[in-house]
Amino acid sequence: MNTRRGFFHELITNRILFLMLLPTILFFIINSYLPMVGIYYAFTRFDYNTSLFNSEFVGLENFKFLWQSGILTKLTLNTIGYNIAFIGLGNVLAIALAILLSELKSKWFKKLTQSVMFLPYFVSFVILSVIVYNLFNYESGFLNTLLKQLSIEPVDVYNTPWVWIPLIILFYLWKNLGYSMVIYLAAITGISDEYYEAAKIDGANIFQRIWYITVPMLKTTFVVLLLFALGSIMKGQFDLFYQLIGNNGVLYDATDILDTYVYRSLKVTFDIGMSTAAGLYQSLFGFILIMTVNYIIRKINDEYALF
């Protein structure tokens, strides 16, 4: 009773704040919670000739097919593998670049470098796909044109699956590294100069100051960004993969992730049941992962946990 009275008292007292919060609540109800009704289709064999909820109920058959066919294993490994590379390399390189920029003395050069590195973040994935196509097109791409000029056999990149593993990682880093770097650079800017001055008095060189002051001070930012990233580790960069690979089935073994499979199941095969099953598996796996990692971090250091 006290809890309920406390809540209603809080609601009445801060009614303006709750009213301002209402659009956000409605947004999540409409876009996140109401669509959850569609989970039902993961357990059906959807029939377009019937109404929405009259399709044949097949239980776990869709999940069984995904598992036994090996599709689920391949998609999971690809999705997690790419995201580990994105998160690991992305954060390490972003921290390194942020530290390097923070040590630059020339303000105009620092701003110029930061702007140049941040610019790719605003390049759309459609433009990126055009750039990549013009680089690696077999007939007239820049790479093969150069190889022909050097009397070297052209490379059919769009029919060589393994090549796309480093290429996708490279283009992801090229596009997103500047954004991550700015976050860490802002965290470095917030570190008090007193720490560095004290370290200089004690005779610490620049590398010691970075290792014993800057890096530890970035730990909180790193852990928070890591938790946010792990929450979507089962959600690949759909725009990146779809725009670069498209419907090139030759490359699916090395590049197909859960997001592209779900999209293709809806657009190409029109299998709503199978795509919903894959999407549900994706969401549940990600939810369990973020809860587990957050629990472990809370046990180690409660200050770094999200909740």
PDB file of N, CA and C in Angstrom, residues 189-231:
ATOM      1  N   THR A 189      39.173  14.186 -22.427  1.00  0.00           N
ATOM      2  CA  THR A 189      39.113  15.625 -22.147  1.00  0.00           C
ATOM      3  C   THR A 189      38.626  15.886 -20.723  1.00  0.00           C
ATOM      4  N   GLY A 190      37.782  14.993 -20.214  1.00  0.00           N
ATOM      5  CA  GLY A 190      37.243  15.171 -18.864  1.00  0.00           C
ATOM      6  C   GLY A 190      38.193  14.762 -17.749  1.00  0.00           C
ATOM      7  N   ILE A 191      39.335  14.186 -18.088  1.00  0.00           N
ATOM      8  CA  ILE A 191      40.315  13.798 -17.070  1.00  0.00           C
ATOM      9  C   ILE A 191      41.047  15.049 -16.571  1.00  0.00           C
ATOM     10  N   SER A 192      41.120  15.204 -15.276  1.00  0.00           N
ATOM     11  CA  SER A 192      41.751  16.396 -14.688  1.00  0.00           C
ATOM     12  C   SER A 192      43.240  16.456 -15.032  1.00  0.00           C
ATOM     13  N   ASP A 193      43.694  17.660 -15.357  1.00  0.00           N
ATOM     14  CA  ASP A 193      45.111  17.873 -15.671  1.00  0.00           C
ATOM     15  C   ASP A 193      46.003  17.667 -14.455  1.00  0.00           C
ATOM     16  N   GLU A 194      45.412  17.704 -13.268  1.00  0.00           N
ATOM     17  CA  GLU A 194      46.211  17.560 -12.045  1.00  0.00           C
ATOM     18  C   GLU A 194      46.912  16.203 -11.992  1.00  0.00           C
ATOM     19  N   TYR A 195      46.229  15.171 -12.516  1.00  0.00           N
ATOM     20  CA  TYR A 195      46.845  13.834 -12.521  1.00  0.00           C
ATOM     21  C   TYR A 195      48.128  13.836 -13.354  1.00  0.00           C
ATOM     22  N   TYR A 196      48.052  14.458 -14.530  1.00  0.00           N
ATOM     23  CA  TYR A 196      49.205  14.480 -15.426  1.00  0.00           C
ATOM     24  C   TYR A 196      50.326  15.357 -14.868  1.00  0.00           C
ATOM     25  N   GLU A 197      49.952  16.466 -14.248  1.00  0.00           N
ATOM     26  CA  GLU A 197      50.965  17.342 -13.663  1.00  0.00           C
ATOM     27  C   GLU A 197      51.697  16.644 -12.530  1.00  0.00           C
ATOM     28  N   ALA A 198      50.942  15.915 -11.710  1.00  0.00           N
ATOM     29  CA  ALA A 198      51.568  15.174 -10.603  1.00  0.00           C
ATOM     30  C   ALA A 198      52.486  14.083 -11.133  1.00  0.00           C
ATOM     31  N   ALA A 199      52.041  13.426 -12.214  1.00  0.00           N
ATOM     32  CA  ALA A 199      52.861  12.364 -12.815  1.00  0.00           C
ATOM     33  C   ALA A 199      54.148  12.938 -13.402  1.00  0.00           C
ATOM     34  N   LYS A 200      54.067  14.119 -14.020  1.00  0.00           N
ATOM     35  CA  LYS A 200      55.263  14.757 -14.576  1.00  0.00           C
ATOM     36  C   LYS A 200      56.260  15.103 -13.473  1.00  0.00           C
ATOM     37  N   ILE A 201      55.732  15.589 -12.354  1.00  0.00           N
ATOM     38  CA  ILE A 201      56.602  15.933 -11.217  1.00  0.00           C
ATOM     39  C   ILE A 201      57.316  14.687 -10.703  1.00  0.00           C
ATOM     40  N   ASP A 202      56.603  13.549 -10.732  1.00  0.00           N
ATOM     41  CA  ASP A 202      57.194  12.287 -10.276  1.00  0.00           C
ATOM     42  C   ASP A 202      58.117  11.663 -11.316  1.00  0.00           C
ATOM     43  N   GLY A 203      58.250  12.301 -12.474  1.00  0.00           N
ATOM     44  CA  GLY A 203      59.181  11.830 -13.488  1.00  0.00           C
ATOM     45  C   GLY A 203      58.614  10.852 -14.495  1.00  0.00           C
ATOM     46  N   ALA A 204      57.285  10.735 -14.571  1.00  0.00           N
ATOM     47  CA  ALA A 204      56.668   9.807 -15.522  1.00  0.00           C
ATOM     48  C   ALA A 204      56.753  10.361 -16.944  1.00  0.00           C
ATOM     49  N   ASN A 205      57.155   9.517 -17.882  1.00  0.00           N
ATOM     50  CA  ASN A 205      57.206   9.961 -19.280  1.00  0.00           C
ATOM     51  C   ASN A 205      55.824   9.844 -19.912  1.00  0.00           C
ATOM     52  N   ILE A 206      55.710  10.209 -21.178  1.00  0.00           N
ATOM     53  CA  ILE A 206      54.408  10.257 -21.835  1.00  0.00           C
ATOM     54  C   ILE A 206      53.743   8.882 -21.900  1.00  0.00           C
ATOM     55  N   PHE A 207      54.532   7.842 -22.129  1.00  0.00           N
ATOM     56  CA  PHE A 207      53.965   6.500 -22.217  1.00  0.00           C
ATOM     57  C   PHE A 207      53.470   6.015 -20.851  1.00  0.00           C
ATOM     58  N   GLN A 208      54.183   6.350 -19.805  1.00  0.00           N
ATOM     59  CA  GLN A 208      53.753   5.980 -18.453  1.00  0.00           C
ATOM     60  C   GLN A 208      52.487   6.727 -18.054  1.00  0.00           C
ATOM     61  N   ARG A 209      52.406   8.006 -18.458  1.00  0.00           N
ATOM     62  CA  ARG A 209      51.198   8.782 -18.155  1.00  0.00           C
ATOM     63  C   ARG A 209      49.978   8.198 -18.863  1.00  0.00           C
ATOM     64  N   ILE A 210      50.182   7.783 -20.107  1.00  0.00           N
ATOM     65  CA  ILE A 210      49.077   7.182 -20.863  1.00  0.00           C
ATOM     66  C   ILE A 210      48.644   5.861 -20.236  1.00  0.00           C
ATOM     67  N   TRP A 211      49.629   5.025 -19.883  1.00  0.00           N
ATOM     68  CA  TRP A 211      49.320   3.678 -19.401  1.00  0.00           C
ATOM     69  C   TRP A 211      48.740   3.682 -17.981  1.00  0.00           C
ATOM     70  N   TYR A 212      49.239   4.568 -17.131  1.00  0.00           N
ATOM     71  CA  TYR A 212      48.826   4.542 -15.722  1.00  0.00           C
ATOM     72  C   TYR A 212      47.744   5.565 -15.376  1.00  0.00           C
ATOM     73  N   ILE A 213      47.471   6.503 -16.289  1.00  0.00           N
ATOM     74  CA  ILE A 213      46.433   7.505 -16.003  1.00  0.00           C
ATOM     75  C   ILE A 213      45.302   7.448 -17.031  1.00  0.00           C
ATOM     76  N   THR A 214      45.647   7.654 -18.306  1.00  0.00           N
ATOM     77  CA  THR A 214      44.621   7.753 -19.340  1.00  0.00           C
ATOM     78  C   THR A 214      43.846   6.446 -19.514  1.00  0.00           C
ATOM     79  N   VAL A 215      44.573   5.347 -19.709  1.00  0.00           N
ATOM     80  CA  VAL A 215      43.915   4.060 -19.957  1.00  0.00           C
ATOM     81  C   VAL A 215      43.003   3.645 -18.796  1.00  0.00           C
ATOM     82  N   PRO A 216      43.466   3.681 -17.530  1.00  0.00           N
ATOM     83  CA  PRO A 216      42.555   3.334 -16.422  1.00  0.00           C
ATOM     84  C   PRO A 216      41.335   4.246 -16.327  1.00  0.00           C
ATOM     85  N   MET A 217      41.521   5.533 -16.651  1.00  0.00           N
ATOM     86  CA  MET A 217      40.407   6.478 -16.577  1.00  0.00           C
ATOM     87  C   MET A 217      39.352   6.212 -17.650  1.00  0.00           C
ATOM     88  N   LEU A 218      39.729   5.497 -18.707  1.00  0.00           N
ATOM     89  CA  LEU A 218      38.791   5.178 -19.780  1.00  0.00           C
ATOM     90  C   LEU A 218      38.035   3.871 -19.526  1.00  0.00           C
ATOM     91  N   LYS A 219      38.357   3.207 -18.429  1.00  0.00           N
ATOM     92  CA  LYS A 219      37.775   1.892 -18.161  1.00  0.00           C
ATOM     93  C   LYS A 219      36.252   1.946 -18.077  1.00  0.00           C
ATOM     94  N   THR A 220      35.724   2.947 -17.362  1.00  0.00           N
ATOM     95  CA  THR A 220      34.268   3.051 -17.202  1.00  0.00           C
ATOM     96  C   THR A 220      33.576   3.252 -18.543  1.00  0.00           C
ATOM     97  N   THR A 221      34.113   4.160 -19.347  1.00  0.00           N
ATOM     98  CA  THR A 221      33.538   4.405 -20.677  1.00  0.00           C
ATOM     99  C   THR A 221      33.585   3.144 -21.523  1.00  0.00           C
ATOM    100  N   PHE A 222      34.711   2.442 -21.469  1.00  0.00           N
ATOM    101  CA  PHE A 222      34.872   1.213 -22.243  1.00  0.00           C
ATOM    102  C   PHE A 222      33.856   0.157 -21.828  1.00  0.00           C
ATOM    103  N   VAL A 223      33.669  -0.040 -20.527  1.00  0.00           N
ATOM    104  CA  VAL A 223      32.743  -1.070 -20.039  1.00  0.00           C
ATOM    105  C   VAL A 223      31.304  -0.747 -20.431  1.00  0.00           C
ATOM    106  N   VAL A 224      30.918   0.516 -20.301  1.00  0.00           N
ATOM    107  CA  VAL A 224      29.552   0.917 -20.666  1.00  0.00           C
ATOM    108  C   VAL A 224      29.302   0.697 -22.155  1.00  0.00           C
ATOM    109  N   LEU A 225      30.246   1.142 -22.994  1.00  0.00           N
ATOM    110  CA  LEU A 225      30.105   0.946 -24.441  1.00  0.00           C
ATOM    111  C   LEU A 225      30.123  -0.533 -24.795  1.00  0.00           C
ATOM    112  N   LEU A 226      30.921  -1.319 -24.072  1.00  0.00           N
ATOM    113  CA  LEU A 226      30.977  -2.765 -24.312  1.00  0.00           C
ATOM    114  C   LEU A 226      29.638  -3.418 -23.995  1.00  0.00           C
ATOM    115  N   LEU A 227      29.017  -3.026 -22.888  1.00  0.00           N
ATOM    116  CA  LEU A 227      27.721  -3.594 -22.523  1.00  0.00           C
ATOM    117  C   LEU A 227      26.653  -3.236 -23.544  1.00  0.00           C
ATOM    118  N   PHE A 228      26.659  -1.984 -23.983  1.00  0.00           N
ATOM    119  CA  PHE A 228      25.694  -1.576 -25.009  1.00  0.00           C
ATOM    120  C   PHE A 228      25.909  -2.371 -26.298  1.00  0.00           C
ATOM    121  N   ALA A 229      27.166  -2.578 -26.653  1.00  0.00           N
ATOM    122  CA  ALA A 229      27.478  -3.327 -27.876  1.00  0.00           C
ATOM    123  C   ALA A 229      27.086  -4.793 -27.746  1.00  0.00           C
ATOM    124  N   LEU A 230      27.342  -5.379 -26.573  1.00  0.00           N
ATOM    125  CA  LEU A 230      26.993  -6.790 -26.367  1.00  0.00           C
ATOM    126  C   LEU A 230      25.489  -7.008 -26.423  1.00  0.00           C
ATOM    127  N   GLY A 231      24.720  -5.981 -26.048  1.00  0.00           N
ATOM    128  CA  GLY A 231      23.269  -6.111 -26.105  1.00  0.00           C
ATOM    129  C   GLY A 231      22.759  -6.320 -27.512  1.00  0.00           C
TER     130      GLY A 231
END
